[in-house]
CSV table of C-alpha atoms and ligand atoms in Angstrom, one decimal:
chain,number,residue,atom,x,y,z
I,14,UNK,CA,114.0,73.3,-91.4
I,15,UNK,CA,117.7,72.6,-91.7
I,16,UNK,CA,118.4,69.1,-92.9
I,17,UNK,CA,122.0,68.1,-93.5
I,18,UNK,CA,123.0,65.4,-96.0
I,19,UNK,CA,124.5,63.5,-93.1
I,20,UNK,CA,124.2,64.1,-89.4
I,21,UNK,CA,126.3,62.0,-87.1
I,22,UNK,CA,124.9,63.6,-84.0
I,23,UNK,CA,122.1,61.1,-83.3
I,24,UNK,CA,124.6,58.3,-83.3
I,25,UNK,CA,127.1,60.2,-81.2
I,26,UNK,CA,124.4,61.1,-78.6
I,27,UNK,CA,123.7,57.4,-78.1
I,28,UNK,CA,127.3,56.1,-78.1
I,29,UNK,CA,129.4,59.0,-76.8
I,30,UNK,CA,130.3,57.4,-73.5
I,31,UNK,CA,131.2,54.1,-75.0
I,32,UNK,CA,133.3,55.8,-77.6
I,33,UNK,CA,135.2,57.9,-75.0
I,34,UNK,CA,135.7,54.7,-72.9
I,35,UNK,CA,137.1,52.9,-76.0
I,36,UNK,CA,139.5,55.7,-76.8
I,37,UNK,CA,140.6,56.0,-73.2
I,38,UNK,CA,141.1,52.2,-73.1
I,39,UNK,CA,143.5,52.4,-76.0
I,40,UNK,CA,145.4,55.3,-74.5
I,41,UNK,CA,145.8,53.5,-71.2
I,42,UNK,CA,146.8,50.2,-72.9
I,43,UNK,CA,149.9,51.9,-74.4
I,44,UNK,CA,149.4,49.6,-77.4
I,45,UNK,CA,149.2,52.2,-80.2
I,46,UNK,CA,150.1,50.1,-83.2
I,47,UNK,CA,148.1,47.0,-84.2
I,48,UNK,CA,147.6,44.6,-81.2
I,49,UNK,CA,144.6,42.8,-79.7
I,50,UNK,CA,142.0,45.6,-80.5
I,51,UNK,CA,142.8,45.4,-84.2
I,52,UNK,CA,142.8,41.6,-84.2
I,53,UNK,CA,139.5,41.3,-82.3
I,54,UNK,CA,137.8,43.8,-84.7
I,55,UNK,CA,139.2,41.9,-87.7
I,56,UNK,CA,137.7,38.7,-86.4
I,57,UNK,CA,134.4,40.4,-85.8
I,58,UNK,CA,134.3,41.8,-89.4
I,59,UNK,CA,135.3,38.5,-90.9
I,60,UNK,CA,132.5,36.8,-89.0
I,61,UNK,CA,130.0,39.5,-90.0
I,62,UNK,CA,131.0,39.1,-93.7
I,63,UNK,CA,131.2,35.4,-93.8
I,64,UNK,CA,134.9,35.2,-94.7
I,65,UNK,CA,137.7,33.5,-92.8
I,66,UNK,CA,140.0,36.4,-92.6
I,67,UNK,CA,140.0,40.2,-92.4
I,68,UNK,CA,143.0,42.5,-92.5
I,69,UNK,CA,142.7,46.0,-91.0
I,70,UNK,CA,144.3,48.8,-93.0
I,71,UNK,CA,144.6,52.5,-92.9
I,72,UNK,CA,141.8,53.5,-95.3
I,73,UNK,CA,139.4,52.2,-97.9
I,74,UNK,CA,141.8,53.5,-100.5
I,75,UNK,CA,144.7,51.5,-99.0
I,76,UNK,CA,142.5,48.4,-98.8
I,77,UNK,CA,142.2,48.6,-102.6
I,78,UNK,CA,145.8,49.5,-103.2
I,79,UNK,CA,147.2,46.7,-100.9
I,80,UNK,CA,144.9,44.1,-102.6
I,81,UNK,CA,146.2,45.1,-106.0
I,82,UNK,CA,149.7,45.0,-104.7
I,83,UNK,CA,149.0,41.6,-103.2
I,84,UNK,CA,147.9,40.3,-106.6
I,85,UNK,CA,151.1,41.7,-108.2
I,86,UNK,CA,149.1,44.0,-110.5
I,87,UNK,CA,151.4,46.4,-112.2
I,88,UNK,CA,152.6,48.1,-115.4
I,89,UNK,CA,151.1,46.6,-118.6
I,90,UNK,CA,148.1,45.2,-116.7
I,91,UNK,CA,144.4,46.1,-117.0
I,92,UNK,CA,141.8,46.1,-114.2
I,93,UNK,CA,138.2,46.3,-115.4
I,94,UNK,CA,136.2,48.7,-113.4
I,95,UNK,CA,133.5,51.4,-113.5
I,96,UNK,CA,134.0,55.1,-114.5
I,97,UNK,CA,131.2,56.1,-112.2
I,98,UNK,CA,132.6,55.8,-108.6
I,99,UNK,CA,134.7,57.6,-106.1
I,100,UNK,CA,138.2,58.4,-107.4
I,101,UNK,CA,140.0,55.9,-105.2
I,102,UNK,CA,138.8,53.0,-107.2
I,103,UNK,CA,140.7,54.2,-110.3
I,104,UNK,CA,143.4,56.0,-108.4
I,105,UNK,CA,144.5,52.7,-106.7
I,106,UNK,CA,144.7,51.0,-110.1
I,107,UNK,CA,146.8,53.8,-111.6
I,108,UNK,CA,149.2,53.9,-108.6
I,109,UNK,CA,150.2,50.3,-109.2
I,110,UNK,CA,151.2,51.2,-112.8
I,111,UNK,CA,148.2,49.3,-114.2
I,112,UNK,CA,145.4,50.9,-116.2
I,113,UNK,CA,141.6,50.8,-115.8
I,114,UNK,CA,139.5,49.1,-118.4
I,115,UNK,CA,136.4,51.2,-118.1
I,116,UNK,CA,133.1,49.4,-118.3
I,117,UNK,CA,129.9,51.4,-118.7
I,118,UNK,CA,127.2,51.2,-116.0
I,119,UNK,CA,123.7,49.8,-115.7
I,120,UNK,CA,121.5,52.9,-115.7
I,121,UNK,CA,119.2,51.5,-113.0
I,122,UNK,CA,121.7,50.3,-110.4
I,123,UNK,CA,124.6,52.6,-111.4
I,124,UNK,CA,126.9,49.6,-111.1
I,125,UNK,CA,129.0,48.1,-113.9
I,126,UNK,CA,127.0,46.5,-116.7
I,127,UNK,CA,127.7,42.8,-116.9
I,128,UNK,CA,126.6,43.0,-120.6
I,129,UNK,CA,129.1,45.7,-121.4
I,130,UNK,CA,131.9,43.9,-119.6
I,131,UNK,CA,131.2,40.8,-121.7
I,132,UNK,CA,131.1,42.8,-124.9
I,133,UNK,CA,134.3,44.6,-124.2
I,134,UNK,CA,136.3,41.5,-123.4
I,135,UNK,CA,134.8,39.3,-126.1
I,136,UNK,CA,135.7,41.9,-128.8
I,137,UNK,CA,139.3,42.7,-127.6
I,138,UNK,CA,142.1,40.2,-127.7
I,139,UNK,CA,144.6,42.5,-126.2
I,140,UNK,CA,142.3,43.5,-123.3
I,141,UNK,CA,141.7,39.9,-122.5
I,142,UNK,CA,145.4,39.2,-122.5
I,143,UNK,CA,146.3,42.1,-120.3
I,144,UNK,CA,143.3,41.8,-117.9
I,145,UNK,CA,144.5,41.0,-114.4
I,146,UNK,CA,141.4,41.6,-112.2
I,147,UNK,CA,137.9,42.8,-112.3
I,148,UNK,CA,137.0,45.5,-109.7
I,149,UNK,CA,133.3,46.0,-109.4
I,150,UNK,CA,132.1,48.7,-107.0
I,151,UNK,CA,129.0,48.1,-105.0
I,152,UNK,CA,128.0,51.7,-105.4
I,153,UNK,CA,125.8,53.6,-103.0
I,154,UNK,CA,125.4,50.4,-100.9
I,155,UNK,CA,124.0,48.0,-103.5
I,156,UNK,CA,125.9,45.0,-104.8
I,157,UNK,CA,126.8,44.8,-108.5
I,158,UNK,CA,125.6,41.9,-110.6
I,159,UNK,CA,128.0,39.5,-109.0
I,160,UNK,CA,126.8,36.3,-110.4
I,161,UNK,CA,127.3,37.5,-114.0
I,162,UNK,CA,130.5,39.2,-113.2
I,163,UNK,CA,131.8,36.0,-111.5
I,164,UNK,CA,131.1,33.9,-114.5
I,165,UNK,CA,133.0,36.4,-116.7
I,166,UNK,CA,135.9,36.4,-114.3
I,167,UNK,CA,136.0,32.6,-114.2
I,168,UNK,CA,135.8,32.4,-118.0
I,169,UNK,CA,138.9,34.6,-118.3
I,170,UNK,CA,140.6,33.2,-115.3
I,171,UNK,CA,141.0,36.5,-113.4
I,172,UNK,CA,140.1,37.3,-109.7
I,173,UNK,CA,137.5,39.8,-108.5
I,174,UNK,CA,138.3,42.5,-106.1
I,175,UNK,CA,135.1,44.0,-104.7
I,176,UNK,CA,135.2,47.7,-103.9
I,177,UNK,CA,132.7,47.4,-101.1
I,178,UNK,CA,133.7,50.7,-99.5
I,179,UNK,CA,130.1,51.9,-99.5
I,180,UNK,CA,128.5,48.5,-99.0
I,181,UNK,CA,129.5,46.8,-95.8
I,182,UNK,CA,126.6,44.5,-94.9
I,183,UNK,CA,124.9,44.7,-98.3
I,184,UNK,CA,123.9,41.3,-99.6
I,185,UNK,CA,123.5,39.7,-103.0
I,186,UNK,CA,121.0,36.9,-103.8
I,187,UNK,CA,123.0,34.0,-105.2
I,188,UNK,CA,121.3,31.2,-107.1
I,189,UNK,CA,121.6,27.7,-105.7
I,190,UNK,CA,121.6,24.5,-107.8
I,191,UNK,CA,118.4,23.4,-106.0
I,192,UNK,CA,116.6,26.6,-107.1
I,193,UNK,CA,117.0,28.4,-103.8
I,194,UNK,CA,118.8,31.5,-102.9
I,195,UNK,CA,121.8,32.1,-100.8
I,196,UNK,CA,122.4,35.7,-99.6
I,197,UNK,CA,126.1,36.5,-99.8
I,198,UNK,CA,127.6,39.6,-98.1
I,199,UNK,CA,129.4,42.3,-100.0
I,200,UNK,CA,133.1,41.6,-99.9
I,201,UNK,CA,132.7,37.8,-99.6
I,202,UNK,CA,132.0,37.0,-103.3
I,203,UNK,CA,135.4,37.7,-104.9
I,204,UNK,CA,139.0,36.9,-104.0
I,205,UNK,CA,138.9,40.0,-101.7
I,206,UNK,CA,136.5,42.7,-100.5
I,207,UNK,CA,137.6,46.2,-99.6
I,208,UNK,CA,135.8,48.3,-97.0
I,209,UNK,CA,136.2,51.9,-95.9
I,210,UNK,CA,135.5,53.3,-92.4
I,211,UNK,CA,135.4,56.9,-93.6
I,212,UNK,CA,133.0,58.6,-91.2
I,213,UNK,CA,130.3,59.0,-93.9
I,214,UNK,CA,130.1,55.2,-94.6
I,215,UNK,CA,127.5,53.1,-92.8
I,216,UNK,CA,130.2,52.0,-90.4
I,217,UNK,CA,132.4,55.0,-89.8
I,218,UNK,CA,135.3,55.6,-87.6
I,219,UNK,CA,136.5,58.7,-85.8
I,220,UNK,CA,139.1,59.1,-88.6
I,221,UNK,CA,140.4,57.0,-91.5
I,222,UNK,CA,140.3,53.3,-91.5
I,223,UNK,CA,139.7,50.3,-93.9
I,224,UNK,CA,139.6,46.5,-94.1
I,225,UNK,CA,140.2,43.8,-96.6
I,226,UNK,CA,138.2,40.6,-96.2
I,227,UNK,CA,139.1,37.3,-97.9
I,228,UNK,CA,138.8,33.6,-97.4
I,229,UNK,CA,142.1,32.9,-99.1
I,230,UNK,CA,144.5,32.3,-96.2
I,231,UNK,CA,147.7,32.7,-98.1
I,232,UNK,CA,146.5,35.9,-99.6
I,233,UNK,CA,145.4,37.2,-96.2
I,234,UNK,CA,148.9,36.4,-94.9
I,235,UNK,CA,150.4,38.3,-97.8
I,236,UNK,CA,148.3,41.3,-97.0
I,237,UNK,CA,149.3,41.2,-93.3
I,238,UNK,CA,152.9,41.3,-94.4
I,239,UNK,CA,152.3,44.1,-97.1
I,240,UNK,CA,150.5,46.4,-94.6
I,241,UNK,CA,153.7,46.3,-92.5
I,242,UNK,CA,156.3,47.0,-95.2
I,243,UNK,CA,156.2,43.5,-96.6
I,244,UNK,CA,158.1,42.2,-93.5
I,245,UNK,CA,158.1,38.6,-92.3
I,246,UNK,CA,159.6,38.2,-89.9
I,247,UNK,CA,160.4,41.7,-88.5
I,248,UNK,CA,163.3,43.4,-90.4
I,249,UNK,CA,163.3,40.8,-93.2
I,250,UNK,CA,161.4,41.8,-96.3
I,251,UNK,CA,160.3,39.2,-98.9
I,252,UNK,CA,157.9,41.8,-100.3
I,253,UNK,CA,157.9,45.6,-100.8
I,254,UNK,CA,154.9,46.9,-98.8
I,255,UNK,CA,154.1,50.0,-96.9
I,256,UNK,CA,152.6,51.4,-93.8
I,257,UNK,CA,149.0,50.5,-94.3
I,258,UNK,CA,148.1,49.7,-90.6
I,259,UNK,CA,144.7,50.2,-89.0
I,260,UNK,CA,145.0,52.3,-85.9
I,261,UNK,CA,143.9,50.5,-82.7
I,262,UNK,CA,141.9,53.6,-81.7
I,263,UNK,CA,139.8,53.2,-84.8
I,264,UNK,CA,139.5,49.5,-84.3
I,265,UNK,CA,138.2,49.9,-80.8
I,266,UNK,CA,135.6,52.5,-81.8
I,267,UNK,CA,134.5,50.6,-84.9
I,268,UNK,CA,134.2,47.4,-82.9
I,269,UNK,CA,131.8,48.9,-80.4
I,270,UNK,CA,129.7,50.3,-83.3
I,271,UNK,CA,129.6,47.0,-85.3
I,272,UNK,CA,126.7,45.5,-83.2
I,273,UNK,CA,124.6,48.6,-84.2
I,274,UNK,CA,125.2,48.3,-87.9
I,275,UNK,CA,122.3,46.1,-88.8
I,276,UNK,CA,120.0,48.5,-87.0
I,277,UNK,CA,121.4,51.5,-88.8
I,278,UNK,CA,120.9,49.6,-92.1
I,279,UNK,CA,117.3,48.9,-91.2
I,280,UNK,CA,116.7,52.6,-90.4
I,281,UNK,CA,118.2,53.7,-93.8
I,282,UNK,CA,116.1,51.1,-95.5
I,283,UNK,CA,113.0,52.3,-93.7
I,284,UNK,CA,113.9,55.9,-94.8
I,285,UNK,CA,114.1,54.6,-98.4
I,286,UNK,CA,110.6,53.1,-98.0
I,287,UNK,CA,109.3,56.3,-96.7
I,288,UNK,CA,110.8,58.3,-99.6
I,289,UNK,CA,109.2,55.9,-102.1
I,290,UNK,CA,105.8,56.4,-100.5
I,291,UNK,CA,106.2,60.2,-100.2
I,292,UNK,CA,107.4,60.6,-103.8
I,293,UNK,CA,104.5,58.5,-105.1
I,294,UNK,CA,102.0,60.3,-103.0
I,295,UNK,CA,103.2,63.6,-104.4
I,296,UNK,CA,102.9,62.2,-108.0
I,297,UNK,CA,106.6,62.8,-108.6
I,298,UNK,CA,107.4,59.2,-109.5
I,299,UNK,CA,108.0,57.8,-112.0
I,300,UNK,CA,108.1,60.8,-114.3
I,301,UNK,CA,109.8,63.8,-112.6
I,302,UNK,CA,112.0,61.7,-110.3
I,303,UNK,CA,113.5,58.2,-110.8
I,304,UNK,CA,114.2,56.4,-107.6
I,305,UNK,CA,116.9,53.8,-106.9
I,306,UNK,CA,115.9,50.4,-108.3
I,307,UNK,CA,116.1,48.1,-105.4
I,308,UNK,CA,113.4,46.2,-103.6
I,309,UNK,CA,113.2,44.7,-100.1
I,310,UNK,CA,114.5,41.3,-99.3
I,311,UNK,CA,112.0,38.7,-100.3
I,312,UNK,CA,109.5,41.2,-101.8
I,313,UNK,CA,110.3,40.6,-105.4
I,314,UNK,CA,111.8,37.3,-106.0
I,315,UNK,CA,111.4,37.6,-109.8
I,316,UNK,CA,113.7,40.5,-110.1
I,317,UNK,CA,115.8,39.4,-107.1
I,318,UNK,CA,117.1,42.7,-106.2
I,319,UNK,CA,119.8,43.2,-103.6
I,320,UNK,CA,119.7,43.9,-99.9
I,321,UNK,CA,120.6,47.5,-100.4
I,322,UNK,CA,122.1,49.3,-97.4
I,323,UNK,CA,121.6,52.8,-98.8
I,324,UNK,CA,124.9,54.5,-98.0
I,325,UNK,CA,123.4,57.0,-100.4
I,326,UNK,CA,119.8,57.5,-101.6
I,327,UNK,CA,120.2,58.6,-105.2
I,328,UNK,CA,117.5,60.2,-107.3
I,329,UNK,CA,117.7,60.9,-111.0
I,330,UNK,CA,116.0,64.1,-112.2
I,331,UNK,CA,115.8,66.6,-114.9
I,332,UNK,CA,117.3,70.1,-114.3
I,333,UNK,CA,119.4,68.5,-111.6
I,334,UNK,CA,121.8,71.4,-111.0
I,335,UNK,CA,118.9,73.8,-110.5
I,336,UNK,CA,117.1,71.5,-108.2
I,337,UNK,CA,120.3,71.2,-106.2
I,338,UNK,CA,120.6,75.0,-105.8
I,339,UNK,CA,117.0,75.2,-104.8
I,340,UNK,CA,117.4,72.5,-102.1
I,341,UNK,CA,120.5,74.2,-100.8
I,342,UNK,CA,118.6,77.5,-100.6
I,343,UNK,CA,116.0,75.7,-98.5
I,344,UNK,CA,118.7,74.3,-96.2
I,345,UNK,CA,118.4,70.7,-97.5
I,346,UNK,CA,121.7,69.0,-97.8
I,347,UNK,CA,122.3,67.1,-101.1
I,348,UNK,CA,125.3,66.2,-103.1
I,349,UNK,CA,126.3,65.0,-106.6
I,350,UNK,CA,128.0,61.6,-106.6
I,351,UNK,CA,129.8,62.0,-109.0
I,352,UNK,CA,129.7,65.1,-111.3
I,353,UNK,CA,132.5,64.0,-113.6
I,354,UNK,CA,133.3,60.4,-114.7
I,355,UNK,CA,136.7,59.0,-114.1
I,356,UNK,CA,137.6,58.6,-117.8
I,357,UNK,CA,137.1,62.4,-118.2
I,358,UNK,CA,139.3,63.4,-115.3
I,359,UNK,CA,142.2,65.8,-116.0
I,360,UNK,CA,144.8,63.4,-114.5
I,361,UNK,CA,144.0,60.8,-117.1
I,362,UNK,CA,144.3,63.1,-120.1
I,363,UNK,CA,147.8,61.8,-121.0
I,364,UNK,CA,146.7,58.2,-120.9
I,365,UNK,CA,144.4,58.3,-123.9
I,366,UNK,CA,141.0,57.9,-122.4
I,367,UNK,CA,139.6,61.2,-123.8
I,368,UNK,CA,137.9,59.7,-126.8
I,369,UNK,CA,136.3,57.0,-124.7
I,370,UNK,CA,132.5,57.3,-124.6
I,371,UNK,CA,130.6,55.7,-121.8
I,372,UNK,CA,127.1,57.1,-122.4
I,373,UNK,CA,125.2,55.7,-119.4
I,374,UNK,CA,127.9,56.7,-116.9
I,375,UNK,CA,128.1,60.2,-118.5
I,376,UNK,CA,124.3,60.6,-118.4
I,377,UNK,CA,124.2,59.5,-114.7
I,378,UNK,CA,126.9,62.1,-113.8
I,379,UNK,CA,124.6,64.8,-115.2
I,380,UNK,CA,121.3,63.6,-113.6
I,381,UNK,CA,121.8,62.1,-110.2
I,382,UNK,CA,121.5,63.7,-106.8
I,383,UNK,CA,121.9,62.2,-103.3
I,384,UNK,CA,119.3,63.0,-100.6
I,385,UNK,CA,119.7,62.7,-96.8
I,386,UNK,CA,119.1,59.1,-95.8
I,387,UNK,CA,121.0,58.7,-92.5
I,388,UNK,CA,119.6,56.9,-89.5
I,389,UNK,CA,118.1,59.5,-87.3
I,390,UNK,CA,116.5,61.4,-90.2
I,391,UNK,CA,112.9,61.9,-89.2
I,392,UNK,CA,109.7,61.3,-91.2
I,393,UNK,CA,108.9,65.0,-90.8
I,394,UNK,CA,112.3,65.9,-92.3
I,395,UNK,CA,111.7,63.5,-95.2
I,396,UNK,CA,108.2,65.0,-95.8
I,397,UNK,CA,109.9,68.4,-96.0
I,398,UNK,CA,112.5,67.2,-98.5
I,399,UNK,CA,109.8,65.7,-100.8
I,400,UNK,CA,107.5,68.7,-100.5
I,401,UNK,CA,110.4,71.0,-101.4
I,402,UNK,CA,111.2,68.8,-104.5
I,403,UNK,CA,107.5,68.9,-105.4
I,404,UNK,CA,107.5,72.6,-105.1
I,405,UNK,CA,110.4,72.8,-107.5
I,406,UNK,CA,108.8,70.6,-110.2
I,407,UNK,CA,105.3,72.3,-109.9
T,518,PLP,C1,135.0,55.9,-99.7
T,518,PLP,C2,135.4,55.1,-100.9
T,518,PLP,C3,136.7,54.7,-101.1
T,518,PLP,C4,137.8,55.1,-100.3
T,518,PLP,O1,137.8,55.0,-98.9
T,518,PLP,P1,138.7,55.9,-98.0
T,518,PLP,O2,138.5,55.2,-96.7
T,518,PLP,O3,138.1,57.3,-98.0
T,518,PLP,O4,140.0,55.9,-98.5
T,518,PLP,C5,136.9,53.8,-102.2
T,518,PLP,N1,135.9,53.5,-103.0
T,518,PLP,C6,134.7,53.9,-102.8
T,518,PLP,C7,133.6,53.5,-103.8
T,518,PLP,C8,134.3,54.8,-101.8
T,518,PLP,O5,133.1,55.2,-101.7
């Protein structure tokens, strides 16, 4: 059986005609830059996320960059973030001239550790003085510990920028004063939330695209100006921005996909449930294989886990690289997210991060593996994946 890590074919089979119509509609409209298709999609995403505004941009990377630019982050500043994420999180910080303040991760969720963040800031006057923002990543589709991170951000008076590139639609259970819980959507908890529509994300375009959501009207207006060279009005430039515009072709396709997103999340979550049962039945958990720590909405109110949208299903295993080769030999797609932490990347060598030790992030980089989880993956395929892993650990 050949099982790719991600297969867009089932989605394409279902939506192909609508996608072609949407693209044709843009072509015939002759409106090729911004315009009503972008605005309508922005309104739909803001509504979905529970924010008042959304600003369509050219990619998830540019969503992060433009948000940092909008905050005026630059040389001399620090942005607290995780070393265990896609490169763009850190790349966007470096491109403004600021530097990342790397916070180690929680070994269960792979998101930044709120404890380590507090420790780092409490013990470092200079870091506190230079800190301009906190940029948690909701990695693999699961929200970071946003309540704790928000109280830290409030204590030090800095905004939160959520890198929600992998987490559109994920939710976090926020405590209410009356003891209840309010579920908040990824991207709606900080000053701004950044999404990517890279084709492998839960909501993917037919090319690059991204979005920033916020409920700060003035900040949204600033982003609207920045994405178009900082102009307002046309040919007058109070700010220096760039060309960070979302293409209407992407907006049209993404907009028609948006109503399907919850259903796709549900299928991914069902696949996660299936994996959990299959791994348990084979006796692989909890010893040979560690599964992502996340429970289903309402199931475990004590631990109050997230509404995880499983952009990736990550297992943690021994002899990871050999398992990966074995799965590949059996035509099972899998991938390492991410094999080298950001503080250890070659491009940071001249910036003095080489002596930094972030043990949990470094350990995760050596032990994790992503398995296929996409909607359209069948139970039979999942059984084959788990049987093959069982064969390896026999
Ligand atoms: C995908 C991703 C990005 C970048 O998004 P692009 O649309 O590819 O530019 C940023 N951060 C994280 C965590 C991502 O997964």
